Coordinates of N, CA and C and ligand atoms in Angstrom, one line a residue:
X1 N -12.0 32.4 49.3 CA -11.7 32.9 48.0 C -12.8 32.6 47.0
X2 N -13.2 33.6 46.3 CA -14.3 33.4 45.3 C -13.7 33.4 43.9
X3 N -14.2 32.4 43.1 CA -13.7 32.3 41.8 C -14.8 32.3 40.8
X4 N -14.6 33.0 39.7 CA -15.7 33.1 38.7 C -15.1 32.3 37.4
X5 N -15.9 31.3 37.1 CA -15.4 30.5 36.0 C -16.4 30.6 34.8
X6 N -15.9 30.8 33.6 CA -16.7 30.9 32.4 C -16.8 29.5 31.8
X7 N -18.1 29.0 31.5 CA -18.3 27.7 30.9 C -18.7 28.1 29.5
X8 N -17.8 27.8 28.5 CA -18.2 28.2 27.1 C -18.0 27.0 26.2
X9 N -18.2 27.3 24.9 CA -18.1 26.2 23.9 C -19.3 26.3 22.9
X10 N -19.2 25.5 21.8 CA -20.2 25.6 20.8 C -21.5 24.9 21.3
X11 N -22.6 25.3 20.5 CA -23.9 24.8 20.8 C -24.0 23.3 20.9
X12 N -24.7 22.9 22.0 CA -25.0 21.4 22.2 C -23.7 20.6 22.8
X13 N -22.7 21.3 23.2 CA -21.5 20.6 23.8 C -21.8 20.0 25.1
X14 N -22.8 20.7 25.9 CA -23.1 20.2 27.2 C -22.8 21.2 28.3
X15 N -22.7 22.4 28.0 CA -22.4 23.5 29.0 C -23.6 23.6 30.1
X16 N -24.8 23.6 29.6 CA -25.9 23.7 30.5 C -26.0 22.5 31.4
X17 N -25.7 21.3 30.8 CA -25.7 20.1 31.6 C -24.7 20.1 32.6
X18 N -23.5 20.5 32.3 CA -22.4 20.6 33.3 C -22.8 21.5 34.5
X19 N -23.3 22.6 34.2 CA -23.7 23.5 35.3 C -24.9 22.9 36.1
X20 N -25.8 22.4 35.5 CA -27.0 21.9 36.3 C -26.7 20.6 37.0
X21 N -25.7 19.8 36.5 CA -25.3 18.6 37.3 C -24.6 19.1 38.6
X22 N -23.8 20.2 38.5 CA -23.1 20.6 39.7 C -23.9 21.4 40.7
X23 N -24.9 22.2 40.2 CA -25.5 23.1 41.0 C -27.0 22.9 41.1
X24 N -27.5 22.8 42.3 CA -29.0 22.5 42.4 C -29.8 23.8 42.1
X25 N -29.2 25.0 42.4 CA -29.9 26.3 42.2 C -29.4 26.9 40.9
X26 N -29.7 26.2 39.8 CA -29.2 26.8 38.5 C -30.2 27.9 38.1
X27 N -29.7 29.0 37.5 CA -30.5 29.9 36.8 C -30.2 29.7 35.3
X28 N -31.3 29.5 34.6 CA -31.0 29.2 33.2 C -31.9 30.0 32.3
X29 N -31.5 30.3 31.1 CA -32.3 31.0 30.2 C -32.6 30.2 28.9
X30 N -33.2 29.0 29.1 CA -33.4 28.1 27.9 C -34.7 28.5 27.2
X31 N -34.7 28.6 25.9 CA -36.0 28.8 25.2 C -36.0 27.8 24.0
X32 N -37.2 27.6 23.5 CA -37.4 26.8 22.3 C -36.6 27.4 21.1
X33 N -36.1 26.5 20.3 CA -35.2 27.0 19.3 C -35.6 26.8 17.9
X34 N -34.7 27.3 16.9 CA -35.1 27.2 15.5 C -35.2 25.8 15.0
X35 N -35.9 25.7 13.9 CA -36.1 24.3 13.3 C -34.8 23.6 13.0
X36 N -33.8 24.3 12.5 CA -32.5 23.7 12.1 C -31.9 23.1 13.4
X37 N -31.8 23.9 14.5 CA -31.2 23.5 15.7 C -32.0 22.4 16.5
X38 N -33.3 22.3 16.1 CA -34.1 21.4 16.9 C -33.7 19.9 16.6
X39 N -33.0 19.8 15.5 CA -32.5 18.4 15.2 C -31.6 17.9 16.3
X40 N -30.9 18.8 17.0 CA -30.0 18.5 18.0 C -30.7 18.4 19.4
X41 N -31.4 19.4 19.7 CA -32.1 19.4 21.0 C -33.3 20.5 21.0
X42 N -34.1 20.4 22.0 CA -35.4 21.2 21.9 C -35.2 22.7 22.4
X43 N -34.3 22.9 23.3 CA -34.2 24.3 23.8 C -32.7 24.7 23.8
X44 N -32.5 26.0 23.9 CA -31.1 26.5 24.0 C -30.9 27.6 24.9
X45 N -29.7 27.9 25.3 CA -29.4 29.0 26.3 C -29.3 30.3 25.4
X46 N -30.2 31.3 25.8 CA -30.1 32.5 25.0 C -29.3 33.7 25.7
X47 N -29.2 33.6 27.0 CA -28.4 34.7 27.7 C -27.3 34.0 28.5
X48 N -27.7 33.3 29.5 CA -26.6 32.6 30.3 C -27.2 31.5 31.2
X49 N -26.3 30.7 31.7 CA -26.6 29.8 32.8 C -25.8 30.3 34.0
X50 N -26.3 30.2 35.2 CA -25.5 30.5 36.4 C -25.7 29.5 37.5
X51 N -24.6 29.1 38.1 CA -24.7 28.1 39.2 C -23.6 28.4 40.2
X52 N -23.8 28.1 41.4 CA -22.8 28.4 42.5 C -22.5 27.1 43.2
X53 N -21.2 26.7 43.4 CA -20.9 25.5 44.2 C -19.7 25.9 45.1
X54 N -19.6 25.1 46.2 CA -18.4 25.2 47.1 C -17.6 23.9 47.0
X55 N -16.4 24.1 46.6 CA -15.5 22.9 46.5 C -14.1 23.2 46.9
X56 N -13.5 22.3 47.7 CA -12.1 22.5 48.3 C -12.0 23.9 48.9
X57 N -13.0 24.4 49.6 CA -12.9 25.6 50.3 C -13.1 26.9 49.5
X58 N -13.4 26.7 48.2 CA -13.6 27.8 47.3 C -15.1 27.9 47.0
X59 N -15.6 29.2 46.9 CA -16.9 29.4 46.3 C -16.6 29.6 44.8
X60 N -17.3 28.8 44.0 CA -17.1 28.9 42.6 C -18.4 29.3 41.9
X61 N -18.3 30.4 41.2 CA -19.5 30.9 40.4 C -19.3 30.5 39.0
X62 N -20.3 29.8 38.5 CA -20.2 29.3 37.1 C -21.1 30.1 36.2
X63 N -20.5 30.7 35.1 CA -21.3 31.4 34.2 C -21.2 30.7 32.8
X64 N -22.4 30.2 32.4 CA -22.4 29.5 31.1 C -22.9 30.4 30.0
X65 N -22.2 30.3 28.9 CA -22.5 31.2 27.8 C -23.4 30.5 26.8
X66 N -24.1 31.2 25.9 CA -24.8 30.5 24.8 C -23.7 30.1 23.8
X67 N -24.0 29.1 22.9 CA -22.9 28.6 22.0 C -23.0 29.2 20.6
X68 N -24.1 29.8 20.1 CA -24.2 30.2 18.8 C -23.7 31.6 18.5
X69 N -23.2 31.8 17.3 CA -22.5 33.1 17.0 C -23.5 34.3 17.2
X70 N -24.8 34.1 16.9 CA -25.7 35.2 17.0 C -25.8 35.7 18.5
X71 N -25.4 34.9 19.4 CA -25.4 35.4 20.8 C -24.0 35.8 21.4
X72 N -23.1 36.1 20.4 CA -21.7 36.4 20.8 C -21.6 37.7 21.7
X73 N -22.6 38.5 21.6 CA -22.6 39.7 22.5 C -22.6 39.3 24.0
X74 N -23.2 38.1 24.3 CA -23.3 37.6 25.7 C -21.9 37.1 26.1
X75 N -21.2 36.5 25.1 CA -19.9 36.0 25.3 C -19.0 37.2 25.8
X76 N -19.1 38.3 25.0 CA -18.3 39.5 25.4 C -18.6 40.0 26.8
X77 N -19.9 39.9 27.1 CA -20.3 40.5 28.4 C -19.9 39.5 29.6
X78 N -20.2 38.2 29.4 CA -19.9 37.3 30.4 C -18.3 37.0 30.5
X79 N -17.7 37.2 29.3 CA -16.3 36.9 29.3 C -15.4 37.9 30.0
X80 N -16.0 39.0 30.4 CA -15.2 40.0 31.2 C -14.9 39.6 32.6
X81 N -13.8 39.9 33.1 CA -13.3 39.6 34.4 C -13.6 38.2 35.0
X82 N -13.5 37.2 34.3 CA -13.5 35.9 34.9 C -12.1 35.4 35.3
X83 N -12.0 34.4 36.1 CA -10.7 34.0 36.6 C -10.1 32.9 35.7
X84 N -11.0 32.2 35.0 CA -10.5 31.1 34.1 C -11.8 30.5 33.4
X85 N -11.5 29.7 32.4 CA -12.6 29.2 31.6 C -12.5 27.7 31.3
X86 N -13.7 27.1 31.1 CA -13.7 25.7 30.6 C -14.4 25.8 29.2
X87 N -13.7 25.3 28.2 CA -14.3 25.1 26.9 C -14.8 23.7 26.8
X88 N -16.1 23.6 26.7 CA -16.7 22.2 26.6 C -16.9 21.9 25.2
X89 N -16.5 20.6 24.8 CA -16.7 20.2 23.4 C -17.4 18.8 23.4
X90 N -18.2 18.6 22.4 CA -18.9 17.3 22.2 C -17.9 16.4 21.5
X91 N -17.3 15.5 22.3 CA -16.3 14.6 21.7 C -16.7 13.7 20.6
X92 N -18.1 13.5 20.5 CA -18.6 12.6 19.5 C -19.0 13.4 18.2
X93 N -18.6 14.6 18.1 CA -19.1 15.5 17.0 C -17.9 16.3 16.5
X94 N -17.3 15.9 15.4 CA -16.0 16.5 14.9 C -16.3 18.0 14.7
X95 N -17.4 18.3 14.1 CA -17.7 19.7 13.7 C -17.8 20.6 15.0
X96 N -18.4 20.0 16.0 CA -18.5 20.7 17.3 C -17.1 21.0 17.8
X97 N -16.2 20.0 17.7 CA -14.9 20.2 18.2 C -14.2 21.3 17.5
X98 N -14.3 21.3 16.1 CA -13.7 22.3 15.3 C -14.3 23.7 15.6
X99 N -15.6 23.8 15.9 CA -16.2 25.1 16.1 C -15.8 25.7 17.5
X100 N -15.1 24.9 18.3 CA -14.7 25.4 19.6 C -13.5 26.3 19.5
X101 N -12.9 26.3 18.3 CA -11.6 27.0 18.1 C -11.9 28.5 18.3
X102 N -13.0 29.0 17.9 CA -13.2 30.5 18.1 C -13.4 30.9 19.6
X103 N -13.8 29.9 20.4 CA -13.8 30.2 21.9 C -12.4 30.2 22.4
X104 N -11.6 29.3 21.9 CA -10.2 29.2 22.4 C -9.5 30.4 22.0
X105 N -9.7 30.9 20.8 CA -9.1 32.1 20.3 C -9.5 33.3 21.2
X106 N -10.8 33.4 21.5 CA -11.3 34.5 22.3 C -10.6 34.5 23.7
X107 N -10.5 33.3 24.3 CA -9.9 33.2 25.6 C -8.4 33.5 25.6
X108 N -7.7 33.1 24.5 CA -6.3 33.4 24.3 C -6.1 34.9 24.3
X109 N -7.0 35.6 23.5 CA -6.8 37.0 23.4 C -6.9 37.7 24.8
X110 N -7.8 37.1 25.6 CA -7.9 37.7 27.0 C -6.8 37.3 27.9
X111 N -6.0 36.3 27.5 CA -4.8 35.9 28.3 C -5.2 35.2 29.6
X112 N -6.4 34.6 29.7 CA -6.9 34.0 30.9 C -6.7 32.5 30.8
X113 N -6.4 31.9 32.0 CA -6.2 30.4 32.0 C -7.5 29.7 31.5
X114 N -7.4 28.6 30.7 CA -8.5 27.9 30.3 C -8.1 26.4 30.1
X115 N -9.1 25.5 30.2 CA -8.9 24.1 30.0 C -10.0 23.7 29.0
X116 N -9.9 22.5 28.3 CA -10.9 22.0 27.4 C -11.5 20.7 28.1
X117 N -12.8 20.7 28.2 CA -13.5 19.5 28.8 C -14.1 18.7 27.6
X118 N -13.6 17.5 27.4 CA -14.1 16.6 26.3 C -15.3 15.8 26.7
X119 N -16.4 16.4 26.5 CA -17.7 15.9 27.0 C -18.2 14.7 26.2
X120 N -19.2 14.0 26.8 CA -19.9 12.9 26.2 C -19.0 11.7 26.0
X121 N -18.0 11.5 26.9 CA -17.1 10.3 26.9 C -17.8 9.0 27.1
X122 N -19.1 9.0 27.4 CA -19.9 7.8 27.5 C -20.3 7.3 26.1
X123 N -20.2 8.1 25.1 CA -20.6 7.7 23.7 C -19.5 6.9 23.0
X124 N -19.9 5.8 22.4 CA -19.0 4.9 21.7 C -18.2 5.6 20.6
X125 N -18.8 6.5 20.0 CA -18.2 7.2 18.8 C -17.3 8.3 19.2
X126 N -17.0 8.5 20.5 CA -16.3 9.8 20.9 C -14.8 9.7 20.6
X127 N -14.2 10.9 20.4 CA -12.7 11.0 20.4 C -12.2 11.1 21.8
X128 N -11.0 10.6 22.1 CA -10.5 10.8 23.5 C -9.7 12.1 23.6
X129 N -9.4 12.5 24.8 CA -8.8 13.8 25.1 C -7.5 14.0 24.3
X130 N -6.7 12.9 24.2 CA -5.5 13.0 23.5 C -5.6 13.4 22.1
X131 N -6.6 12.7 21.4 CA -6.9 13.0 20.0 C -7.4 14.4 19.8
X132 N -8.2 14.9 20.8 CA -8.8 16.2 20.7 C -7.7 17.3 20.9
X133 N -6.8 17.0 21.8 CA -5.6 17.9 22.1 C -4.8 18.1 20.8
X134 N -4.6 17.0 20.1 CA -3.8 17.1 18.8 C -4.6 17.9 17.8
X135 N -5.9 17.6 17.7 CA -6.8 18.3 16.7 C -6.8 19.8 16.9
X136 N -6.9 20.2 18.2 CA -6.9 21.6 18.6 C -5.6 22.2 18.8
X137 N -4.5 21.4 18.6 CA -3.2 21.9 18.7 C -2.9 22.5 20.1
X138 N -3.4 21.8 21.1 CA -3.2 22.2 22.5 C -2.4 21.2 23.3
X139 N -1.6 21.6 24.3 CA -0.9 20.6 25.1 C -1.9 19.7 25.9
X140 N -1.6 18.4 26.0 CA -2.5 17.4 26.6 C -2.8 17.8 28.1
X141 N -1.9 18.6 28.7 CA -2.1 19.0 30.1 C -3.3 19.9 30.3
X142 N -3.9 20.4 29.3 CA -5.1 21.3 29.5 C -6.3 20.7 28.9
X143 N -6.3 19.4 28.5 CA -7.4 18.8 27.9 C -7.9 17.5 28.7
X144 N -9.1 17.5 29.2 CA -9.6 16.5 30.1 C -10.9 15.9 29.7
X145 N -11.1 14.6 30.1 CA -12.4 13.9 29.8 C -13.5 14.4 30.7
X146 N -14.8 14.3 30.1 CA -15.9 14.7 30.9 C -17.2 13.9 30.5
X147 N -17.9 13.5 31.5 CA -19.3 13.0 31.2 C -20.2 13.9 32.0
X148 N -20.8 14.9 31.4 CA -21.5 16.0 32.1 C -22.7 15.5 32.9
X149 N -23.2 14.2 32.6 CA -24.3 13.7 33.4 C -23.8 13.2 34.8
X150 N -22.5 13.1 35.0 CA -21.9 12.5 36.2 C -21.3 13.6 37.1
X151 N -21.8 13.7 38.3 CA -21.3 14.8 39.2 C -19.8 14.7 39.5
X152 N -19.3 13.5 39.7 CA -17.9 13.3 40.0 C -17.0 13.8 38.8
X153 N -17.5 13.5 37.7 CA -16.8 13.9 36.5 C -16.8 15.4 36.3
X154 N -17.9 16.0 36.7 CA -18.0 17.5 36.6 C -17.1 18.2 37.7
X155 N -17.1 17.6 38.9 CA -16.2 18.1 39.9 C -14.7 18.0 39.6
X156 N -14.4 16.9 38.9 CA -13.0 16.7 38.4 C -12.6 17.9 37.5
X157 N -13.5 18.3 36.6 CA -13.2 19.4 35.7 C -13.0 20.7 36.5
X158 N -13.9 20.9 37.5 CA -13.8 22.2 38.3 C -12.4 22.2 39.1
X159 N -12.1 21.0 39.6 CA -10.8 20.9 40.3 C -9.6 21.3 39.3
X160 N -9.7 20.8 38.1 CA -8.6 21.0 37.1 C -8.5 22.5 36.7
X161 N -9.7 23.1 36.5 CA -9.6 24.5 36.2 C -9.1 25.4 37.4
X162 N -9.5 25.0 38.6 CA -9.0 25.7 39.8 C -7.5 25.6 40.0
X163 N -7.0 24.3 39.8 CA -5.6 24.2 39.9 C -4.8 24.9 38.8
X164 N -5.4 24.9 37.6 CA -4.8 25.6 36.5 C -4.7 27.2 36.8
X165 N -5.8 27.7 37.4 CA -5.8 29.1 37.8 C -4.8 29.4 38.8
X166 N -4.7 28.5 39.8 CA -3.7 28.7 40.9 C -2.3 28.7 40.4
X167 N -2.0 27.7 39.5 CA -0.6 27.6 39.0 C -0.3 28.8 38.0
X168 N -1.3 29.3 37.3 CA -1.1 30.5 36.5 C -0.8 31.7 37.3
X169 N -1.5 31.8 38.5 CA -1.3 33.0 39.4 C 0.1 32.9 40.0
X170 N 0.6 31.7 40.4 CA 1.9 31.5 41.0 C 3.0 31.9 39.9
X171 N 2.7 31.5 38.7 CA 3.7 31.8 37.6 C 3.8 33.3 37.3
X172 N 2.7 34.0 37.6 CA 2.6 35.5 37.2 C 3.5 36.3 38.0
Ligands
LIG1 N1 -24.4 11.2 26.0 C1 -24.2 12.4 26.6 N2 -25.0 13.4 26.3 C2 -24.8 14.6 27.0 C3 -23.9 14.7 28.0 N3 -23.9 16.0 28.4 C4 -24.9 16.6 27.7 N4 -25.5 15.8 26.9 C5 -26.6 16.0 26.0 O1 -26.2 16.9 25.0 C6 -27.2 17.8 24.6 C7 -26.8 19.3 24.7 O2 -26.6 19.6 26.1 P1 -26.7 21.1 26.7 O3 -26.2 21.1 28.1 O4 -28.0 21.7 26.4 O5 -25.6 21.8 25.7 P2 -25.2 23.4 25.6 O6 -25.8 23.9 24.3 O7 -23.7 23.3 25.5 O8 -25.7 24.1 26.8 C8 -28.4 17.6 25.5 O9 -29.3 16.7 24.8 C9 -27.8 16.8 26.7 O10 -28.7 15.9 27.3 C10 -23.0 13.6 28.3 O11 -22.1 13.7 29.1 N5 -23.2 12.5 27.5
LIG2 MG1 -26.9 25.8 27.0

């Protein structure tokens, strides 16, 4: 069984990091960015990230979107016919968490299963998944911790979205 998973969320949440930690053969469209954004990092995704992994018998295709509103046309394109999505948030950045609401709204409209991955849990200043679930008004069952630098942590997130997809299909 082949599964297509959308990796989305606001700029600098860690979407590209998640895909590149999981997949050795990542296709990425990173370019140098604007002066304002450069305060956060040097490059950004302008079209998409793509990676493929095999886990628990599934081939999983990961499609990462850009995070800024000016690239929303890519979200519309990549957001078509996926099986489920992971919204990555920067748990150490309240504004980033709040900006993830528009991705959640987008996914809700599509009626597809999604989870939230609370990235950068290695940072002292981060909020925990429970706090983030409350802030985003989501059930705790769909909000999970992530350290995108760590492969096991990334695989845990993929396991969670796959089981969420499976249970949504059973319920349908
Ligand atoms: N401390 C910490 N930094 C992270 C983690 N994941 C990503 N980053 C950093 O956060 C920044 C944004 O990551 P990136 O994957 O480019 O974000 P994207 O815009 O969502 O694709 C980069 O500087 C990463 O090195 C993490 O788990 N912990
Ligand atoms: Mg990126």
